[in-house]
mmCIF file of N, CA and C in Angstrom:
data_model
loop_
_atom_site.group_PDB
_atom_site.id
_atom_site.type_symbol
_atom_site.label_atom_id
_atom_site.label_comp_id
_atom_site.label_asym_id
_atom_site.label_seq_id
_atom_site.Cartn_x
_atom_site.Cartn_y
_atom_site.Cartn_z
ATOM 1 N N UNK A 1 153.126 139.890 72.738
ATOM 2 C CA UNK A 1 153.277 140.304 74.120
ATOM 3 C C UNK A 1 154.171 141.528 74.219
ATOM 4 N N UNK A 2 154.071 142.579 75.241
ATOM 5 C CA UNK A 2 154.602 143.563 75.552
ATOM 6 C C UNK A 2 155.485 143.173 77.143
ATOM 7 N N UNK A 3 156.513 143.742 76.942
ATOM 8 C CA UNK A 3 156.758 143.945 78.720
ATOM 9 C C UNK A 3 157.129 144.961 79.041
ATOM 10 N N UNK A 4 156.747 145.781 80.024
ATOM 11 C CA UNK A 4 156.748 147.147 80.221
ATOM 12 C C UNK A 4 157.504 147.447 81.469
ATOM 13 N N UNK A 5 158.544 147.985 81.956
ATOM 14 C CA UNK A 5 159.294 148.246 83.150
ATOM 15 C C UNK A 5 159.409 149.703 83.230
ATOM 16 N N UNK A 6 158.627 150.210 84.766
ATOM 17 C CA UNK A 6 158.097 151.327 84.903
ATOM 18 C C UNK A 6 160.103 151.908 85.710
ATOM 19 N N UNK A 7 160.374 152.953 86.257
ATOM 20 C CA UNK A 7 161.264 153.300 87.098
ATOM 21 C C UNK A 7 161.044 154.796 87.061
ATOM 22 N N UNK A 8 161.885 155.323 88.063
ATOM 23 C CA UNK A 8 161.727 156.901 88.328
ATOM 24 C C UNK A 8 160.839 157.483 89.807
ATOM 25 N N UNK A 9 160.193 157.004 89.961
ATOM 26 C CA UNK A 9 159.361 156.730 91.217
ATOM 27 C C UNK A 9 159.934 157.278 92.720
ATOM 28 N N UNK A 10 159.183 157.821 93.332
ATOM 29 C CA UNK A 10 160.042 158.245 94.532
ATOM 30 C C UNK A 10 159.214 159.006 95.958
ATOM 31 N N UNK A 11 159.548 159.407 96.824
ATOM 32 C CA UNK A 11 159.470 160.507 97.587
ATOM 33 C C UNK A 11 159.789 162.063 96.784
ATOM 34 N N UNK A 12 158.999 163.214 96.982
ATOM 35 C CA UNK A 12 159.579 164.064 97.300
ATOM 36 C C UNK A 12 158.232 165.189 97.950
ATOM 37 N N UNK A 13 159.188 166.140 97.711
ATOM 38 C CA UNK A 13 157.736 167.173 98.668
ATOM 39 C C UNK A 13 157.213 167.964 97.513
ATOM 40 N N UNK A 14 155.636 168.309 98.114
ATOM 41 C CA UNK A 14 154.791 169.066 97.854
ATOM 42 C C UNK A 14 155.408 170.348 96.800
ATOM 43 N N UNK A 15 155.352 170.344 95.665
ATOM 44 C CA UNK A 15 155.410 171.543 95.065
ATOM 45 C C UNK A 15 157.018 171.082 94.127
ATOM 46 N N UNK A 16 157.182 170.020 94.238
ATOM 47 C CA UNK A 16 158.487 169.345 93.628
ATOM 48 C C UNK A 16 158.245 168.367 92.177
ATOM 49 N N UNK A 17 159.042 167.973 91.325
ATOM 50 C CA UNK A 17 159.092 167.019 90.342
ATOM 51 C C UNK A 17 159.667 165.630 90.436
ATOM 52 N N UNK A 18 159.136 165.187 89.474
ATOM 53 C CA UNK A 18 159.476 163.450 89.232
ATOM 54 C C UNK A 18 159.521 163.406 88.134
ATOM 55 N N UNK A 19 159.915 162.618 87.512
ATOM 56 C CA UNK A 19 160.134 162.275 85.550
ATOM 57 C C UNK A 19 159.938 160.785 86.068
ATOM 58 N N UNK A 20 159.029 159.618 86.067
ATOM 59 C CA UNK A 20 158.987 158.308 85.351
ATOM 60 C C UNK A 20 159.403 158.372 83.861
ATOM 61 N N UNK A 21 159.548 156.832 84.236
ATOM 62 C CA UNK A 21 160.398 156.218 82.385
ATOM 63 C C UNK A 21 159.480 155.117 82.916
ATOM 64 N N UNK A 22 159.115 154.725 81.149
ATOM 65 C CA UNK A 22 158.785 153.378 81.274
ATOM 66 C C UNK A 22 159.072 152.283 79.726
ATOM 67 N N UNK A 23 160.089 151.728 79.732
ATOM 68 C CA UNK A 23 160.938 150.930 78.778
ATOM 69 C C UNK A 23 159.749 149.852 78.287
ATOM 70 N N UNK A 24 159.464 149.577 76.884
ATOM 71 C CA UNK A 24 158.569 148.450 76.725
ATOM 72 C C UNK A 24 159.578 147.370 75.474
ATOM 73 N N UNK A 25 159.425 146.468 75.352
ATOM 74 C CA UNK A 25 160.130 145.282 74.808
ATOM 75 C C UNK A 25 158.690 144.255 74.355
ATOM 76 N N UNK A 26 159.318 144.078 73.340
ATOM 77 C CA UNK A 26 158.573 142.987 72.769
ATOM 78 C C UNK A 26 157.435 143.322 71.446
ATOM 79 N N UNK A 27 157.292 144.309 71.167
ATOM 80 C CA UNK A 27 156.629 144.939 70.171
ATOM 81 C C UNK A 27 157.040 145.637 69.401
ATOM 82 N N UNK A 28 156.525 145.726 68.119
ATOM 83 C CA UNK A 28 157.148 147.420 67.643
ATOM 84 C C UNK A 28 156.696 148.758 68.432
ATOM 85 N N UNK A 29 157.150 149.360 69.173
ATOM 86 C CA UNK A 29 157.048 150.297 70.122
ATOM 87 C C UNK A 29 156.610 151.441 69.426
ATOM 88 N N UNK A 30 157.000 151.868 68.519
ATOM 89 C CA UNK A 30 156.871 153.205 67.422
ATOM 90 C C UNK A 30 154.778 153.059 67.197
ATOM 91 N N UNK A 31 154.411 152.245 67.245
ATOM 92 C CA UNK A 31 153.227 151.736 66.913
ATOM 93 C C UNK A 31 151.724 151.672 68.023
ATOM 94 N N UNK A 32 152.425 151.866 68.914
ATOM 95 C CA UNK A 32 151.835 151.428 70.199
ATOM 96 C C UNK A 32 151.273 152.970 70.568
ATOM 97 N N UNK A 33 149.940 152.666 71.615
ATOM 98 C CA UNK A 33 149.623 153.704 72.150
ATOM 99 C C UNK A 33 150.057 153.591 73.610
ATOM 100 N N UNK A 34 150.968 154.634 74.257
ATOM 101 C CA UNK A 34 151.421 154.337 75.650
ATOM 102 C C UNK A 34 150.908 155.194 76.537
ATOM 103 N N UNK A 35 150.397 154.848 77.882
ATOM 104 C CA UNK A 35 150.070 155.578 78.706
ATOM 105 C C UNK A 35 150.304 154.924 80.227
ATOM 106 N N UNK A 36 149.713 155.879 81.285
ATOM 107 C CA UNK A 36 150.119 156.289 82.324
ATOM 108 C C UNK A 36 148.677 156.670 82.852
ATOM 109 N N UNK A 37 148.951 155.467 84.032
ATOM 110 C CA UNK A 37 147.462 155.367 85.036
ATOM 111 C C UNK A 37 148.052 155.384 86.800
ATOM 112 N N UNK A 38 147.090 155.688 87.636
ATOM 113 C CA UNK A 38 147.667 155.725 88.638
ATOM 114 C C UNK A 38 146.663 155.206 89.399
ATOM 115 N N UNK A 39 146.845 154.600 90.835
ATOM 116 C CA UNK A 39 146.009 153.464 92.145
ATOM 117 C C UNK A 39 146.564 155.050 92.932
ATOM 118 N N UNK A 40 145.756 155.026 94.013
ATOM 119 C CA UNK A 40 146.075 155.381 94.980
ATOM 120 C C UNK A 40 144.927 154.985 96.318
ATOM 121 N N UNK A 41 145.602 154.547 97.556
ATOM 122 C CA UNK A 41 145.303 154.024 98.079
ATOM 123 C C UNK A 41 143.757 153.812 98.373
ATOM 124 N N UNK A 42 143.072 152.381 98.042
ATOM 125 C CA UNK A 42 141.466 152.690 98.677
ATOM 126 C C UNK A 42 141.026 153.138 97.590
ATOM 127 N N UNK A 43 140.977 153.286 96.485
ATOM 128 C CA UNK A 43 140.658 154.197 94.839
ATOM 129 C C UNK A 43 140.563 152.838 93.483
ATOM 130 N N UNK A 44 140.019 153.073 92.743
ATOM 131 C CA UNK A 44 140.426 153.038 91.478
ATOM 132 C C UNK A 44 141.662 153.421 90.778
ATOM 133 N N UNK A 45 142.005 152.453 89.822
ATOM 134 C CA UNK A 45 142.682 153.057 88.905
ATOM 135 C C UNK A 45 142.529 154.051 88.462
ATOM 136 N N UNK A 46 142.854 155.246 88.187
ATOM 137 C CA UNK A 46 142.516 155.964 86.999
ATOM 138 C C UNK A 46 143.895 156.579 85.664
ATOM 139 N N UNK A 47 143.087 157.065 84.736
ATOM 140 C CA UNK A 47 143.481 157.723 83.576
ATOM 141 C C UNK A 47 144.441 159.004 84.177
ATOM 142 N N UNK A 48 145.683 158.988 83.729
ATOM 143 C CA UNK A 48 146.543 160.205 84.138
ATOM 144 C C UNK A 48 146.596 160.732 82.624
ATOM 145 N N UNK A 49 147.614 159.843 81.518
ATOM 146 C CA UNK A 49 147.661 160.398 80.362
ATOM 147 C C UNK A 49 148.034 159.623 79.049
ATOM 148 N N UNK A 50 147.802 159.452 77.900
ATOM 149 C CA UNK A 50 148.353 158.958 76.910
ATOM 150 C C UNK A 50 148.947 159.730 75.626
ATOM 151 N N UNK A 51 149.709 158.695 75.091
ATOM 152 C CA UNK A 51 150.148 159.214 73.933
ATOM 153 C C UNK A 51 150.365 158.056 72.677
ATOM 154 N N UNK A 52 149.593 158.415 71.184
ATOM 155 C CA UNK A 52 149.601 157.431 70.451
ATOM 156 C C UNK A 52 151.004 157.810 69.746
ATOM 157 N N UNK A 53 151.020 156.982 68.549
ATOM 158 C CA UNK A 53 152.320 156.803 67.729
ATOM 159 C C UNK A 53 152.566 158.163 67.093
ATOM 160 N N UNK A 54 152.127 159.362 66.777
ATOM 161 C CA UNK A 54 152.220 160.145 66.275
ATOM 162 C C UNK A 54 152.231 161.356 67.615
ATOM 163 N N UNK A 55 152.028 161.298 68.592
ATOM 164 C CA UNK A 55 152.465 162.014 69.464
ATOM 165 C C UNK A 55 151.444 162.782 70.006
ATOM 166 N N UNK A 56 150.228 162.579 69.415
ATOM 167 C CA UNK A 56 149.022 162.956 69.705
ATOM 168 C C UNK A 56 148.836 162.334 71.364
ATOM 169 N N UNK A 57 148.451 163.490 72.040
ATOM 170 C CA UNK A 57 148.304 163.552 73.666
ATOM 171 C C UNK A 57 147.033 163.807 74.490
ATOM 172 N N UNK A 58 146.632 162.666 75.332
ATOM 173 C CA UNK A 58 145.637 162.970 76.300
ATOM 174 C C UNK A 58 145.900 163.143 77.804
ATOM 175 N N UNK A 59 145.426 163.899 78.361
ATOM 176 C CA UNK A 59 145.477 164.118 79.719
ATOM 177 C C UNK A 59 144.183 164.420 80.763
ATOM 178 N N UNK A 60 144.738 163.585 81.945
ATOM 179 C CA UNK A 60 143.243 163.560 83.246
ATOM 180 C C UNK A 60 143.095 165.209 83.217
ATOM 181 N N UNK A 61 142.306 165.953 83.617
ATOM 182 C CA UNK A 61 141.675 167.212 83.566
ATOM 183 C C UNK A 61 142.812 167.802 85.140
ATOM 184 N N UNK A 62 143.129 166.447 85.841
ATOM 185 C CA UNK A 62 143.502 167.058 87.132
ATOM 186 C C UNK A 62 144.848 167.352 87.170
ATOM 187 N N UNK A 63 145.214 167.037 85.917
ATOM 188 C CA UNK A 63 146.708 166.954 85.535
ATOM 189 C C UNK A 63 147.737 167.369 84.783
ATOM 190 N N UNK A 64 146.460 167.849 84.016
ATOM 191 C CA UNK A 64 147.027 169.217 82.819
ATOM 192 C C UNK A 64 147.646 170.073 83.215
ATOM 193 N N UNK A 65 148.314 170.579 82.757
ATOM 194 C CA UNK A 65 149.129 171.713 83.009
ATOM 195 C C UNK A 65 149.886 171.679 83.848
ATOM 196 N N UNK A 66 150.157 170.251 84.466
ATOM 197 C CA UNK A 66 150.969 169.724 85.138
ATOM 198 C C UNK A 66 152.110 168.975 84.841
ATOM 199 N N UNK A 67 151.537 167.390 84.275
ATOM 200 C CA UNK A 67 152.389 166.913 83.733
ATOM 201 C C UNK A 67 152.717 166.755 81.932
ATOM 202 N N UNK A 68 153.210 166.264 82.008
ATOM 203 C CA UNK A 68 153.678 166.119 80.252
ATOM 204 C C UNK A 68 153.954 164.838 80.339
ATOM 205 N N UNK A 69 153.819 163.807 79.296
ATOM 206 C CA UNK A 69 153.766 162.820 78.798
ATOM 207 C C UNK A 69 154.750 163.102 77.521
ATOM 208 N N UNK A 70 155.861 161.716 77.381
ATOM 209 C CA UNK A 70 156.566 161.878 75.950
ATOM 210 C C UNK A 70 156.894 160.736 75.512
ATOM 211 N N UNK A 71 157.808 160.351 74.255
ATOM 212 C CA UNK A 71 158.184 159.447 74.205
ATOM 213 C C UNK A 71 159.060 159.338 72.908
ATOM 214 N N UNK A 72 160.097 158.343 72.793
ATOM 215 C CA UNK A 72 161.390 158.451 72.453
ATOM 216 C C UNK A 72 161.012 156.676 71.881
ATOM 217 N N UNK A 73 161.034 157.091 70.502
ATOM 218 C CA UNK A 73 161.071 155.715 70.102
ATOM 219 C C UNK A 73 162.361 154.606 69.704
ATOM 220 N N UNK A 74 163.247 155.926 69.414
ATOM 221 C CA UNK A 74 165.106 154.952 69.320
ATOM 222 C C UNK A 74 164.766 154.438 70.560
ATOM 223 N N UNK A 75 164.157 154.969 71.959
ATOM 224 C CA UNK A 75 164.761 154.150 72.951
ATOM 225 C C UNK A 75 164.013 153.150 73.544
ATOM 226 N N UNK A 76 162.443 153.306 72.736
ATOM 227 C CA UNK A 76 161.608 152.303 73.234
ATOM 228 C C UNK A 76 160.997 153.131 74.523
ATOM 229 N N UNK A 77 160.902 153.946 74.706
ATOM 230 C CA UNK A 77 160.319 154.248 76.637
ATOM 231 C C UNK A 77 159.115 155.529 76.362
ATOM 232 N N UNK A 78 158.915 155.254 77.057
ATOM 233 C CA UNK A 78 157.849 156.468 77.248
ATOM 234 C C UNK A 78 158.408 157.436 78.955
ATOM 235 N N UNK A 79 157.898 158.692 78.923
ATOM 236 C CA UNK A 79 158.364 159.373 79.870
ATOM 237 C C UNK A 79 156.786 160.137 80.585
ATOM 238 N N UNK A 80 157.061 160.394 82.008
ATOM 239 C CA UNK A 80 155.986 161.196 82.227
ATOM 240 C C UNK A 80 156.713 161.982 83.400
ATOM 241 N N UNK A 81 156.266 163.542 82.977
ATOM 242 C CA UNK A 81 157.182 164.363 83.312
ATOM 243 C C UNK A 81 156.502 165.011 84.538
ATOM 244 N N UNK A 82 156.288 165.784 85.841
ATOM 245 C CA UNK A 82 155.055 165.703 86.620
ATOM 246 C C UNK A 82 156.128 166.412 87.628
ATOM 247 N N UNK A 83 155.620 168.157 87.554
ATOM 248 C CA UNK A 83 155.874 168.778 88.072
ATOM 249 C C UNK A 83 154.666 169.659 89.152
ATOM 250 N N UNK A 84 154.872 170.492 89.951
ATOM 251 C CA UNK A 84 154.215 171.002 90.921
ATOM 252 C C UNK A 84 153.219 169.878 91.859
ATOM 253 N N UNK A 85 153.630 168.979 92.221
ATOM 254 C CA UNK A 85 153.127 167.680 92.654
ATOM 255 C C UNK A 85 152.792 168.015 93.883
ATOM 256 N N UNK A 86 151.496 167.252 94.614
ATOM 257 C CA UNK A 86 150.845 167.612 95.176
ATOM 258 C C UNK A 86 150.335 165.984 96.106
ATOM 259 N N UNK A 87 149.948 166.544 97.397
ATOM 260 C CA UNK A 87 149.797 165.487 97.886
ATOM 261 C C UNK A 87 148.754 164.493 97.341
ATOM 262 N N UNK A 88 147.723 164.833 96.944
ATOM 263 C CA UNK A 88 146.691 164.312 95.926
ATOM 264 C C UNK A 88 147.596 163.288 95.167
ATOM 265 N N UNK A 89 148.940 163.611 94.549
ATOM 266 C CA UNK A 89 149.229 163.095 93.509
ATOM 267 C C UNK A 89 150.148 161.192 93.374
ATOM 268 N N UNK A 90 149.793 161.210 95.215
ATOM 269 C CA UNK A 90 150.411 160.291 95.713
ATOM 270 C C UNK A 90 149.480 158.567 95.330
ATOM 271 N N UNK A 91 150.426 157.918 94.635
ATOM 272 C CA UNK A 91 149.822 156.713 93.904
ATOM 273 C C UNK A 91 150.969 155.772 93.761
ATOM 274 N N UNK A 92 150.269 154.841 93.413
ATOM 275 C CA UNK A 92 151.579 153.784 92.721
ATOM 276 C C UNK A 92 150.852 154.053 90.582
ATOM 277 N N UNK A 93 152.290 154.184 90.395
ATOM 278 C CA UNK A 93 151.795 154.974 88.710
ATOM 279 C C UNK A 93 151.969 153.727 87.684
ATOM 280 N N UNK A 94 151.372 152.897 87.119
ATOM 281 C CA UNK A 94 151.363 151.883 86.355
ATOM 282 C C UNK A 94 151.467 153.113 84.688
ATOM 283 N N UNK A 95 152.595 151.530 84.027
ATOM 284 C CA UNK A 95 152.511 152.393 82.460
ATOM 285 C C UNK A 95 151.850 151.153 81.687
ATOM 286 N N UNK A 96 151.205 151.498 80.510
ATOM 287 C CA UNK A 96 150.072 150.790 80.169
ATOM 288 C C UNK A 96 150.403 150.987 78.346
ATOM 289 N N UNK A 97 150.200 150.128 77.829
ATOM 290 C CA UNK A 97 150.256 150.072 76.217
ATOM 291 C C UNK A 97 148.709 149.276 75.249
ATOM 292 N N UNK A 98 149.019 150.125 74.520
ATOM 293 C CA UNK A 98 147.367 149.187 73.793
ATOM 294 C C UNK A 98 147.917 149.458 72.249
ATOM 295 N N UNK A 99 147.592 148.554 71.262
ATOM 296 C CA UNK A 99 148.156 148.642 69.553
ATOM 297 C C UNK A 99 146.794 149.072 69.311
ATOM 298 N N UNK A 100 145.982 149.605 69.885
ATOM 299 C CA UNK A 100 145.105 150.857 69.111
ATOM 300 C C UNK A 100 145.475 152.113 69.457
ATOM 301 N N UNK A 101 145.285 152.848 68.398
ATOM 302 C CA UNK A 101 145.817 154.136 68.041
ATOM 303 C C UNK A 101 144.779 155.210 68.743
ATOM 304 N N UNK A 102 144.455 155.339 69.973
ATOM 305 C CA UNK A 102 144.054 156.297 70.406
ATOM 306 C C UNK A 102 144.103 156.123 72.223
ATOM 307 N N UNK A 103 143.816 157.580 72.107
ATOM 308 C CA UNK A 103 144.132 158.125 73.693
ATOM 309 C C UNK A 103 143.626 157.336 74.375
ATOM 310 N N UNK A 104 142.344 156.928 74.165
ATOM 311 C CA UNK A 104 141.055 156.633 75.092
ATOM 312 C C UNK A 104 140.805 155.199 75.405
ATOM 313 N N UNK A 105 142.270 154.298 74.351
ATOM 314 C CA UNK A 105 142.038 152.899 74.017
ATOM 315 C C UNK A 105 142.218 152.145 75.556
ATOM 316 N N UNK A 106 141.253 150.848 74.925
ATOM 317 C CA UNK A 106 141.629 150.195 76.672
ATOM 318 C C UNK A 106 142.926 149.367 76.409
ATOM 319 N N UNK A 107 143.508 149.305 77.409
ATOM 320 C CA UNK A 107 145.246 148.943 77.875
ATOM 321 C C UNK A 107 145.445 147.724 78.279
ATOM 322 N N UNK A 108 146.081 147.209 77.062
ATOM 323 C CA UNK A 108 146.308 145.540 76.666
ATOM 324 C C UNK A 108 147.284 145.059 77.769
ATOM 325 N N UNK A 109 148.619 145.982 78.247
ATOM 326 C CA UNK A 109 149.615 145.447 78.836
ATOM 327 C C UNK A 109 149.658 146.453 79.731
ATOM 328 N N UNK A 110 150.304 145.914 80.849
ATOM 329 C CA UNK A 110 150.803 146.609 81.868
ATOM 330 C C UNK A 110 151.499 146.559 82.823
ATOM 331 N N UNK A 111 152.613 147.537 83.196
ATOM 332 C CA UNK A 111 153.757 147.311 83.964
ATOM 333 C C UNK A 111 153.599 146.760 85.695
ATOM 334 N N UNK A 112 154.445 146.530 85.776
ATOM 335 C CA UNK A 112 154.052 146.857 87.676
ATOM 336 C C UNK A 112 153.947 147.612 88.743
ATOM 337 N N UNK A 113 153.950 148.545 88.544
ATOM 338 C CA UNK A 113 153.990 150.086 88.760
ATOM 339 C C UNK A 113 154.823 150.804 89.368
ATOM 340 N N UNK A 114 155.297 152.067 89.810
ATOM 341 C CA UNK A 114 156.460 152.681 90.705
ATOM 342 C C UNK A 114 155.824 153.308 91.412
ATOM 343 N N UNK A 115 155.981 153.699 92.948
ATOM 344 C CA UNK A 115 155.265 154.211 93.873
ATOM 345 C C UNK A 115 155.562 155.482 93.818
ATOM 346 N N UNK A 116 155.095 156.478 94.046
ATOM 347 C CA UNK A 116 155.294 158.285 94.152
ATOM 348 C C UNK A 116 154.465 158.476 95.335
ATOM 349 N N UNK A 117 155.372 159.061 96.218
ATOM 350 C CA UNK A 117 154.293 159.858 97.517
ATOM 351 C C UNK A 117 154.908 161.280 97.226
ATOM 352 N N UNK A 118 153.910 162.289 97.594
ATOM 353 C CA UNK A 118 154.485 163.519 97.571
ATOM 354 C C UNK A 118 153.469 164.238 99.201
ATOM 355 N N UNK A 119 154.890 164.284 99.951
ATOM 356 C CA UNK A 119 154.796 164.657 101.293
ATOM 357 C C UNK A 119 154.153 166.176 101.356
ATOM 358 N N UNK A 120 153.354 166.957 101.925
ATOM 359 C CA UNK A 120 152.974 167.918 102.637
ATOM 360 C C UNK A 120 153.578 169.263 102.970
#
């Protein structure tokens, strides 16, 4: 079992940043593929971004060059970094882990998510 605790989450405006963290326990973490999905209201889930154990990185097409995805294995967390934010970008952001080694893997565990609105 994994447990994943998302934080960082917030208000801010249009054209501003956020950094989520998301701490996982219970696994070897170094091993894991971690990523970052987002709900937004009335929607699907979707794919924002992942990253496997070697640091190898995927990202939604709508999101590139936007955000950055990282991760810090002394500390166990994964980070998602998400600048020039946009009202579009307003979701509740779930972080997600799978022990297969790729971007695209489907996501065994998952946090409870942190809400982000980005105002107008």
């Amino acid at each position: 079992q994994v447990q994943l605790v998302e934080s960082g989450g917030g208000l801010v405006q249009a054209g501003g940043s956020l950094r989520l963290s998301c701490t996982a326990s219970g696994r070897t973490f170094s091993t894991l593929t971690m990523g970052w999905f987002r709900q937004a209201p009335g929607k699907e889930r979707d794919f924002v971004a992942a990253i496997i154990y070697n640091k190898n990185t995927g990202y939604a097409n709508s999101v590139k060059d936007r955000f950055t995805i990282s991760r810090d294995n002394a500390k166990n967390t994964v980070y998602l970094q998400m600048n020039s934010l946009k009202p579009e970008d307003t979701a509740i952001y779930y972080c997600a882990a799978s022990p297969r080694p790729d971007v695209t893997a489907r996501m065994d565990y998952w946090g409870q998510g942190t809400q982000v609105t980005v105002s107008s």
